[in-house]
Amino acid sequence: MTAALGGCGGSTESGDVTLRLVAADYGDSKANSSQKYWDALTKAYEAKNPGIKVEVSVYSWNEVDAKVKDMVADGDAPDMAQIGAYADYAAKGQLYKADDLLSINTQADFVGRLTEAGEIDRTQYGMPFASSTRLLFYNKKLFSDAGLTPPQTWSQLASDAEVLKSRGVKYPYALPLGPEEAQAETMMWLLSGGDGYTDTVGSYGIDSKQNVETFTWLKEKLVEKGLTGPVAPANLNRAEAFAAFTRGEVGMLNGHPTLMQAAAAKGVKFGMVPMPGVDGRSKATMGVADWMMAFKKPGHAEQVGDFLDYVYSEKNVLEFSHEYDLLPVTTSASEAMAADKSDADLVGFLDELPNAELYPVAKTSWASVSADIKQQIGKAVGPKGNPAAILGQLQRAAAAEENAA
């Protein structure tokens, strides 16, 4: 581990090694494909480390997780994978621990909240690679024309939505509970209601009293009053909600940093505030992270560690974050971004990250539970929906998955 502990950029003494990395594509076109980012990064790294070659294969988010799963099942695991979840592989003993790979400085530089989310039994296997938080976006022109101020409480949000509806706004509040990312919108509302997916000891508590009250409020105060738009929440996906916002058809919705650029490109003037809570701003917001992991089977811990120290250097973390409108996963890069006036629009998101609540990604059951939420939660606010019944059904399924895991 001498080379890894010495930090990035030093050449290794163990002969020529080729590392394979499978990574997700954060771009939305060929012009900004993540392949271009990795090609430039590996070229610079290989120039400093002639004994190591890094081959990166980039796949869309629709296929990258399945691709890695198949490779592992075929006994052909890559050295590294940058995907959406790590817990299954860690639980099977297939991953290196982070402290087997990274220099002390690199590991200590991760944002603390993200380090915790990458741990199982207080051992870190998942290394955060990209992160984001969410804020409530609102259309400044629609609000100004209606004489409204951005809401700080649920009742203010509902009141603002009523006024916007009376003025012909299609989506006073866009509530995307369609299968694309319903688990995210759901978690934001559960947190703003004072609870979440798990209880204080980490067990699933999807049908808690507070969570049922949250979805009952959504159904009665927003959906049944026609304040969530012409498309039923169960049929509204995040991508379409974002697109409607950039067309000026949405008064309010929860969004992440990439929505800023899309809205600005279409000339939509917007503001951003923390998610409202029952009696004031929400005490917690949702954070999301994607993960880097290293598989034991190829057996290149020293070289992988050296390469990852380079990947997580402040310069490279900032470059990736800027390219894809994401938040840095390291403290050093976060501080640099906060100090840069050109990143002023991201400060609100950065401020939320240290106290953000993440999905329960350390649970091997989470992938199945999340998929179930995506398919079922929209029914809770539907015409015949019963929030208590739907949340209870989701809780029973989650408990069964957790027991099986």
Short mmCIF file of C-alpha atoms in Angstrom, two decimals:
data_model
loop_
_atom_site.label_atom_id
_atom_site.label_comp_id
_atom_site.label_asym_id
_atom_site.label_seq_id
_atom_site.Cartn_x
_atom_site.Cartn_y
_atom_site.Cartn_z
CA MET A 1 0.00 0.00 0.00
CA THR A 2 3.00 2.34 -0.06
CA ALA A 3 2.04 3.98 -3.35
CA ALA A 4 -1.59 4.46 -2.36
CA LEU A 5 -0.79 5.90 1.04
CA GLY A 6 1.67 8.27 -0.55
CA GLY A 7 -1.17 10.02 -2.35
CA CYS A 8 -1.96 10.41 -6.03
CA GLY A 9 0.38 10.81 -8.95
CA GLY A 10 3.20 8.50 -7.90
CA SER A 11 4.13 5.64 -10.21
CA THR A 12 3.91 2.12 -8.83
CA GLU A 13 6.72 -0.41 -8.77
CA SER A 14 4.68 -3.53 -9.49
CA GLY A 15 5.00 -3.73 -13.27
CA ASP A 16 2.46 -3.02 -16.01
CA VAL A 17 -1.18 -3.34 -14.95
CA THR A 18 -4.41 -2.66 -16.84
CA LEU A 19 -7.33 -1.56 -14.69
CA ARG A 20 -10.91 -1.82 -15.92
CA LEU A 21 -13.58 0.64 -14.81
CA VAL A 22 -17.26 0.47 -15.70
CA ALA A 23 -18.93 3.86 -15.24
CA ALA A 24 -22.32 5.51 -15.66
CA ASP A 25 -23.01 8.22 -18.22
CA TYR A 26 -24.08 11.56 -16.75
CA GLY A 27 -24.23 13.33 -20.11
CA ASP A 28 -27.37 13.97 -22.12
CA SER A 29 -25.70 13.88 -25.54
CA LYS A 30 -22.59 12.57 -27.27
CA ALA A 31 -21.02 16.00 -26.82
CA ASN A 32 -20.93 15.76 -23.04
CA SER A 33 -20.78 12.01 -22.57
CA SER A 34 -18.95 10.88 -19.44
CA GLN A 35 -16.70 8.90 -21.76
CA LYS A 36 -15.03 12.18 -22.73
CA TYR A 37 -14.45 13.04 -19.07
CA TRP A 38 -12.90 9.66 -18.31
CA ASP A 39 -10.80 9.62 -21.49
CA ALA A 40 -9.21 12.94 -20.55
CA LEU A 41 -8.69 11.94 -16.93
CA THR A 42 -7.13 8.56 -17.70
CA LYS A 43 -4.87 10.05 -20.36
CA ALA A 44 -3.49 12.53 -17.81
CA TYR A 45 -3.14 9.81 -15.17
CA GLU A 46 -1.37 7.36 -17.48
CA ALA A 47 1.11 10.06 -18.48
CA LYS A 48 2.17 10.33 -14.81
CA ASN A 49 1.98 6.58 -14.18
CA PRO A 50 3.44 4.71 -17.17
CA GLY A 51 3.07 1.36 -15.41
CA ILE A 52 -0.73 1.60 -15.21
CA LYS A 53 -3.28 1.64 -18.03
CA VAL A 54 -6.94 2.36 -17.28
CA GLU A 55 -9.72 1.20 -19.60
CA VAL A 56 -13.10 2.84 -18.97
CA SER A 57 -16.40 1.58 -20.40
CA VAL A 58 -19.31 3.99 -20.02
CA TYR A 59 -22.92 2.85 -20.16
CA SER A 60 -26.26 4.65 -19.77
CA TRP A 61 -28.01 4.57 -16.42
CA ASN A 62 -30.59 2.27 -18.00
CA GLU A 63 -28.00 -0.50 -18.39
CA VAL A 64 -24.90 0.14 -16.29
CA ASP A 65 -26.07 -1.57 -13.08
CA ALA A 66 -27.20 -4.66 -14.99
CA LYS A 67 -23.95 -4.70 -16.95
CA VAL A 68 -21.86 -4.83 -13.78
CA LYS A 69 -24.16 -7.44 -12.24
CA ASP A 70 -23.71 -9.68 -15.29
CA MET A 71 -19.94 -9.23 -15.31
CA VAL A 72 -19.71 -10.22 -11.65
CA ALA A 73 -22.01 -13.21 -12.18
CA ASP A 74 -19.79 -14.35 -15.08
CA GLY A 75 -16.68 -14.21 -12.89
CA ASP A 76 -15.36 -11.24 -14.85
CA ALA A 77 -15.75 -8.40 -12.36
CA PRO A 78 -14.13 -5.10 -13.32
CA ASP A 79 -11.53 -3.59 -11.02
CA MET A 80 -13.90 -0.70 -10.33
CA ALA A 81 -17.53 0.17 -10.93
CA GLN A 82 -19.16 3.57 -10.65
CA ILE A 83 -22.87 2.83 -10.36
CA GLY A 84 -25.96 3.38 -8.22
CA ALA A 85 -25.59 0.88 -5.38
CA TYR A 86 -22.85 -1.03 -3.59
CA ALA A 87 -24.54 -2.90 -0.72
CA ASP A 88 -25.27 -6.19 -2.49
CA TYR A 89 -21.63 -6.64 -3.47
CA ALA A 90 -20.34 -5.58 -0.06
CA ALA A 91 -22.67 -8.01 1.71
CA LYS A 92 -21.25 -10.85 -0.38
CA GLY A 93 -17.68 -9.93 0.55
CA GLN A 94 -16.81 -8.96 -3.03
CA LEU A 95 -15.54 -5.42 -2.40
CA TYR A 96 -12.40 -3.90 -0.96
CA LYS A 97 -12.84 -1.69 2.07
CA ALA A 98 -12.14 1.96 1.32
CA ASP A 99 -9.26 2.04 3.79
CA ASP A 100 -7.63 -0.86 1.90
CA LEU A 101 -7.39 1.45 -1.10
CA LEU A 102 -7.37 5.15 -0.40
CA SER A 103 -4.80 7.41 1.20
CA ILE A 104 -5.75 8.73 4.60
CA ASN A 105 -6.11 12.25 3.18
CA THR A 106 -8.46 11.14 0.41
CA GLN A 107 -10.69 9.09 2.66
CA ALA A 108 -10.87 11.86 5.26
CA ASP A 109 -11.84 14.39 2.59
CA PHE A 110 -15.23 12.82 1.80
CA VAL A 111 -18.23 14.78 3.06
CA GLY A 112 -19.08 13.10 6.36
CA ARG A 113 -22.73 12.45 5.53
CA LEU A 114 -21.70 10.64 2.36
CA THR A 115 -19.05 8.57 4.11
CA GLU A 116 -21.71 7.36 6.57
CA ALA A 117 -24.02 6.38 3.72
CA GLY A 118 -21.21 4.31 2.19
CA GLU A 119 -20.74 2.23 5.34
CA ILE A 120 -22.03 -1.15 6.41
CA ASP A 121 -21.43 -1.96 10.08
CA ARG A 122 -19.22 1.14 10.29
CA THR A 123 -16.93 -0.07 7.50
CA GLN A 124 -16.85 1.96 4.29
CA TYR A 125 -17.22 0.03 1.05
CA GLY A 126 -19.05 2.58 -1.07
CA MET A 127 -17.03 5.64 -2.06
CA PRO A 128 -19.30 8.55 -3.02
CA PHE A 129 -18.70 9.75 -6.55
CA ALA A 130 -21.46 12.24 -7.33
CA SER A 131 -24.06 13.89 -5.14
CA SER A 132 -26.94 16.31 -5.21
CA THR A 133 -29.56 17.74 -2.91
CA ARG A 134 -32.98 19.17 -3.68
CA LEU A 135 -34.58 22.57 -3.29
CA LEU A 136 -38.05 23.88 -4.09
CA PHE A 137 -37.93 25.72 -7.44
CA TYR A 138 -40.55 28.35 -8.21
CA ASN A 139 -41.30 30.38 -11.33
CA LYS A 140 -40.48 33.96 -10.42
CA LYS A 141 -42.69 35.54 -13.10
CA LEU A 142 -45.75 33.51 -12.16
CA PHE A 143 -45.21 34.33 -8.49
CA SER A 144 -44.56 38.01 -9.12
CA ASP A 145 -47.59 38.42 -11.40
CA ALA A 146 -49.76 36.81 -8.71
CA GLY A 147 -48.22 38.81 -5.85
CA LEU A 148 -46.97 35.65 -4.14
CA THR A 149 -43.90 34.92 -2.03
CA PRO A 150 -42.19 31.52 -1.95
CA PRO A 151 -43.74 29.23 0.68
CA GLN A 152 -42.13 28.25 3.96
CA THR A 153 -44.92 25.97 5.21
CA TRP A 154 -47.27 23.41 3.71
CA SER A 155 -50.29 25.66 4.19
CA GLN A 156 -48.50 28.49 2.35
CA LEU A 157 -47.58 26.10 -0.46
CA ALA A 158 -51.22 25.03 -0.82
CA SER A 159 -52.41 28.64 -0.66
CA ASP A 160 -49.92 29.72 -3.34
CA ALA A 161 -50.97 26.77 -5.49
CA GLU A 162 -54.64 27.81 -5.19
CA VAL A 163 -53.83 31.31 -6.45
CA LEU A 164 -51.73 29.95 -9.31
CA LYS A 165 -54.53 27.60 -10.36
CA SER A 166 -57.00 30.50 -10.39
CA ARG A 167 -54.67 32.26 -12.81
CA GLY A 168 -54.60 29.30 -15.22
CA VAL A 169 -51.25 27.73 -14.33
CA LYS A 170 -51.25 24.13 -15.58
CA TYR A 171 -49.18 22.70 -12.74
CA PRO A 172 -49.45 24.91 -9.66
CA TYR A 173 -47.32 22.25 -7.94
CA ALA A 174 -45.81 19.46 -10.05
CA LEU A 175 -45.94 16.18 -8.09
CA PRO A 176 -44.03 13.52 -10.08
CA LEU A 177 -45.01 10.20 -8.51
CA GLY A 178 -44.63 8.30 -11.77
CA PRO A 179 -42.28 5.30 -11.94
CA GLU A 180 -39.20 7.21 -13.11
CA GLU A 181 -38.22 8.64 -9.72
CA ALA A 182 -41.22 8.47 -7.41
CA GLN A 183 -39.02 7.29 -4.55
CA ALA A 184 -37.29 10.69 -4.56
CA GLU A 185 -40.40 12.88 -4.50
CA THR A 186 -41.83 10.59 -1.85
CA MET A 187 -38.78 10.87 0.39
CA MET A 188 -38.73 14.67 0.12
CA TRP A 189 -42.30 14.86 1.33
CA LEU A 190 -41.79 12.28 4.08
CA LEU A 191 -38.80 14.26 5.39
CA SER A 192 -40.73 17.53 5.26
CA GLY A 193 -43.44 15.81 7.30
CA GLY A 194 -40.91 14.95 9.98
CA ASP A 195 -40.17 11.30 9.22
CA GLY A 196 -38.72 9.24 6.35
CA TYR A 197 -38.28 5.70 5.07
CA THR A 198 -36.56 4.39 8.20
CA ASP A 199 -36.85 4.95 11.94
CA THR A 200 -34.17 6.04 14.39
CA VAL A 201 -32.63 2.55 14.54
CA GLY A 202 -32.60 2.08 10.78
CA SER A 203 -35.62 -0.19 10.41
CA TYR A 204 -38.20 0.51 7.70
CA GLY A 205 -41.06 2.65 8.96
CA ILE A 206 -42.82 3.54 5.73
CA ASP A 207 -46.32 3.44 7.23
CA SER A 208 -45.54 5.52 10.32
CA LYS A 209 -48.23 7.84 11.63
CA GLN A 210 -46.36 10.91 10.35
CA ASN A 211 -45.87 9.40 6.88
CA VAL A 212 -49.55 8.50 6.59
CA GLU A 213 -50.46 12.05 7.65
CA THR A 214 -48.08 13.45 5.02
CA PHE A 215 -49.66 11.52 2.16
CA THR A 216 -53.15 12.18 3.45
CA TRP A 217 -52.37 15.91 3.34
CA LEU A 218 -50.98 15.60 -0.21
CA LYS A 219 -54.08 13.77 -1.38
CA GLU A 220 -56.62 16.03 0.30
CA LYS A 221 -54.97 19.44 0.10
CA LEU A 222 -53.19 19.30 -3.26
CA VAL A 223 -54.28 16.43 -5.49
CA GLU A 224 -58.04 16.38 -4.85
CA LYS A 225 -58.16 20.16 -5.24
CA GLY A 226 -56.63 19.94 -8.71
CA LEU A 227 -53.43 21.75 -7.71
CA THR A 228 -50.99 19.18 -9.12
CA GLY A 229 -51.71 19.65 -12.79
CA PRO A 230 -53.58 18.12 -15.66
CA VAL A 231 -51.52 14.90 -15.43
CA ALA A 232 -52.23 12.61 -12.48
CA PRO A 233 -49.21 12.34 -10.14
CA ALA A 234 -48.99 8.57 -10.71
CA ASN A 235 -48.52 9.26 -14.43
CA LEU A 236 -46.14 12.21 -14.12
CA ASN A 237 -42.42 11.43 -14.34
CA ARG A 238 -39.63 13.73 -13.22
CA ALA A 239 -38.36 14.37 -16.76
CA GLU A 240 -41.76 15.62 -17.91
CA ALA A 241 -42.21 17.69 -14.76
CA PHE A 242 -38.84 19.35 -15.39
CA ALA A 243 -39.69 19.90 -19.05
CA ALA A 244 -43.00 21.52 -18.09
CA PHE A 245 -41.13 23.83 -15.70
CA THR A 246 -38.81 24.94 -18.53
CA ARG A 247 -41.92 25.68 -20.63
CA GLY A 248 -43.21 28.01 -17.91
CA GLU A 249 -46.17 25.73 -17.08
CA VAL A 250 -45.18 24.90 -13.48
CA GLY A 251 -45.46 27.15 -10.47
CA MET A 252 -43.45 25.02 -8.02
CA LEU A 253 -41.62 21.69 -7.93
CA ASN A 254 -38.73 20.00 -6.20
CA GLY A 255 -35.58 20.02 -8.31
CA HIS A 256 -31.86 19.34 -8.30
CA PRO A 257 -29.01 21.47 -9.74
CA THR A 258 -29.35 20.27 -13.34
CA LEU A 259 -32.75 21.96 -13.56
CA MET A 260 -31.09 25.37 -13.20
CA GLN A 261 -29.27 25.14 -16.51
CA ALA A 262 -32.27 23.69 -18.35
CA ALA A 263 -34.59 26.42 -17.09
CA ALA A 264 -32.10 29.21 -17.78
CA ALA A 265 -31.59 27.93 -21.33
CA LYS A 266 -35.32 28.36 -21.96
CA GLY A 267 -35.39 31.82 -20.40
CA VAL A 268 -37.38 30.83 -17.31
CA LYS A 269 -36.66 33.05 -14.33
CA PHE A 270 -36.69 30.94 -11.21
CA GLY A 271 -35.98 31.08 -7.51
CA MET A 272 -35.00 28.31 -5.10
CA VAL A 273 -35.84 27.84 -1.42
CA PRO A 274 -35.58 24.95 1.05
CA MET A 275 -38.47 22.51 1.04
CA PRO A 276 -41.34 23.78 3.21
CA GLY A 277 -42.34 21.74 6.25
CA VAL A 278 -45.55 21.45 8.25
CA ASP A 279 -44.92 24.54 10.38
CA GLY A 280 -41.75 25.98 8.83
CA ARG A 281 -38.94 24.95 6.54
CA SER A 282 -38.26 21.22 6.49
CA LYS A 283 -35.74 20.13 9.13
CA ALA A 284 -34.06 17.81 6.63
CA THR A 285 -33.70 17.60 2.89
CA MET A 286 -33.01 14.66 0.63
CA GLY A 287 -29.53 13.95 -0.61
CA VAL A 288 -28.59 11.55 -3.38
CA ALA A 289 -25.24 9.93 -4.05
CA ASP A 290 -23.85 7.54 -6.64
CA TRP A 291 -21.03 5.20 -5.75
CA MET A 292 -17.58 4.05 -6.71
CA MET A 293 -16.54 0.57 -5.58
CA ALA A 294 -13.59 -1.74 -6.17
CA PHE A 295 -13.87 -5.51 -6.58
CA LYS A 296 -11.44 -7.86 -4.88
CA LYS A 297 -11.25 -10.48 -7.62
CA PRO A 298 -8.98 -8.67 -10.10
CA GLY A 299 -6.60 -8.15 -7.16
CA HIS A 300 -5.08 -4.77 -7.99
CA ALA A 301 -5.62 -2.96 -4.69
CA GLU A 302 -2.41 -0.93 -4.84
CA GLN A 303 -2.95 0.35 -8.36
CA VAL A 304 -6.68 0.92 -7.84
CA GLY A 305 -5.95 2.95 -4.72
CA ASP A 306 -3.39 5.09 -6.51
CA PHE A 307 -5.80 5.74 -9.39
CA LEU A 308 -8.70 6.59 -7.06
CA ASP A 309 -6.57 9.03 -5.11
CA TYR A 310 -6.08 10.81 -8.42
CA VAL A 311 -9.80 10.61 -9.30
CA TYR A 312 -10.69 12.24 -5.97
CA SER A 313 -8.20 15.09 -6.21
CA GLU A 314 -9.83 18.51 -5.75
CA LYS A 315 -9.23 19.46 -9.40
CA ASN A 316 -10.87 16.35 -10.83
CA VAL A 317 -13.83 16.37 -8.45
CA LEU A 318 -14.54 20.01 -9.29
CA GLU A 319 -14.21 19.41 -13.03
CA PHE A 320 -16.73 16.55 -12.93
CA SER A 321 -19.13 18.50 -10.72
CA HIS A 322 -19.05 21.53 -13.02
CA GLU A 323 -19.48 19.45 -16.17
CA TYR A 324 -22.65 17.76 -14.94
CA ASP A 325 -24.13 20.31 -12.48
CA LEU A 326 -23.59 18.04 -9.50
CA LEU A 327 -22.24 18.64 -6.01
CA PRO A 328 -18.71 17.67 -4.99
CA VAL A 329 -18.39 14.65 -2.72
CA THR A 330 -15.26 15.97 -0.99
CA THR A 331 -14.92 18.75 1.56
CA SER A 332 -12.02 20.42 -0.23
CA ALA A 333 -13.89 20.65 -3.53
CA SER A 334 -17.08 21.77 -1.76
CA GLU A 335 -15.23 24.61 -0.04
CA ALA A 336 -13.65 25.64 -3.34
CA MET A 337 -17.04 25.67 -5.04
CA ALA A 338 -18.61 27.68 -2.20
CA ALA A 339 -15.85 30.29 -2.50
CA ASP A 340 -16.19 30.64 -6.28
CA LYS A 341 -18.59 33.45 -7.24
CA SER A 342 -19.37 31.72 -10.53
CA ASP A 343 -20.91 28.88 -8.50
CA ALA A 344 -23.15 31.15 -6.42
CA ASP A 345 -26.32 29.41 -7.64
CA LEU A 346 -25.10 26.13 -6.16
CA VAL A 347 -24.48 27.43 -2.65
CA GLY A 348 -28.05 26.69 -1.55
CA PHE A 349 -27.64 23.06 -2.57
CA LEU A 350 -24.22 22.85 -0.94
CA ASP A 351 -25.61 24.23 2.32
CA GLU A 352 -28.12 21.39 2.46
CA LEU A 353 -25.62 18.56 1.89
CA PRO A 354 -23.99 18.21 5.35
CA ASN A 355 -27.36 17.50 6.98
CA ALA A 356 -29.07 15.77 4.07
CA GLU A 357 -30.79 12.42 4.53
CA LEU A 358 -29.89 9.81 1.92
CA TYR A 359 -31.76 6.74 0.76
CA PRO A 360 -31.06 3.69 2.99
CA VAL A 361 -28.50 2.47 0.45
CA ALA A 362 -26.61 0.32 2.97
CA LYS A 363 -29.60 -2.04 2.97
CA THR A 364 -29.35 -4.81 0.38
CA SER A 365 -33.16 -4.74 0.30
CA TRP A 366 -33.31 -1.09 -0.80
CA ALA A 367 -33.19 -1.76 -4.55
CA SER A 368 -36.33 -3.93 -4.35
CA VAL A 369 -38.08 -1.60 -1.91
CA SER A 370 -37.31 1.41 -4.11
CA ALA A 371 -38.66 -0.37 -7.19
CA ASP A 372 -41.87 -1.19 -5.29
CA ILE A 373 -42.30 2.42 -4.20
CA LYS A 374 -41.89 3.60 -7.79
CA GLN A 375 -44.73 1.37 -8.94
CA GLN A 376 -47.15 1.77 -6.04
CA ILE A 377 -46.86 5.14 -4.30
CA GLY A 378 -48.77 7.13 -6.92
CA LYS A 379 -51.88 5.10 -6.07
CA ALA A 380 -51.88 6.58 -2.56
CA VAL A 381 -53.03 9.95 -3.89
CA GLY A 382 -55.20 8.60 -6.71
CA PRO A 383 -59.00 8.94 -6.92
CA LYS A 384 -59.57 5.69 -5.03
CA GLY A 385 -56.31 5.83 -3.13
CA ASN A 386 -55.98 5.13 0.57
CA PRO A 387 -52.65 6.47 1.89
CA ALA A 388 -52.67 4.28 5.01
CA ALA A 389 -53.40 1.15 2.98
CA ILE A 390 -50.77 1.81 0.30
CA LEU A 391 -48.07 2.77 2.81
CA GLY A 392 -48.96 -0.28 4.88
CA GLN A 393 -48.62 -2.50 1.83
CA LEU A 394 -45.23 -0.97 1.04
CA GLN A 395 -44.10 -1.42 4.65
CA ARG A 396 -45.04 -5.12 4.71
CA ALA A 397 -43.20 -5.72 1.43
CA ALA A 398 -40.14 -3.79 2.69
CA ALA A 399 -40.05 -5.78 5.94
CA ALA A 400 -40.26 -9.04 3.99
CA GLU A 401 -37.43 -7.96 1.69
CA GLU A 402 -35.31 -6.93 4.66
CA ASN A 403 -35.90 -10.25 6.41
CA ALA A 404 -35.00 -12.15 3.24
CA ALA A 405 -31.83 -10.08 2.85
#
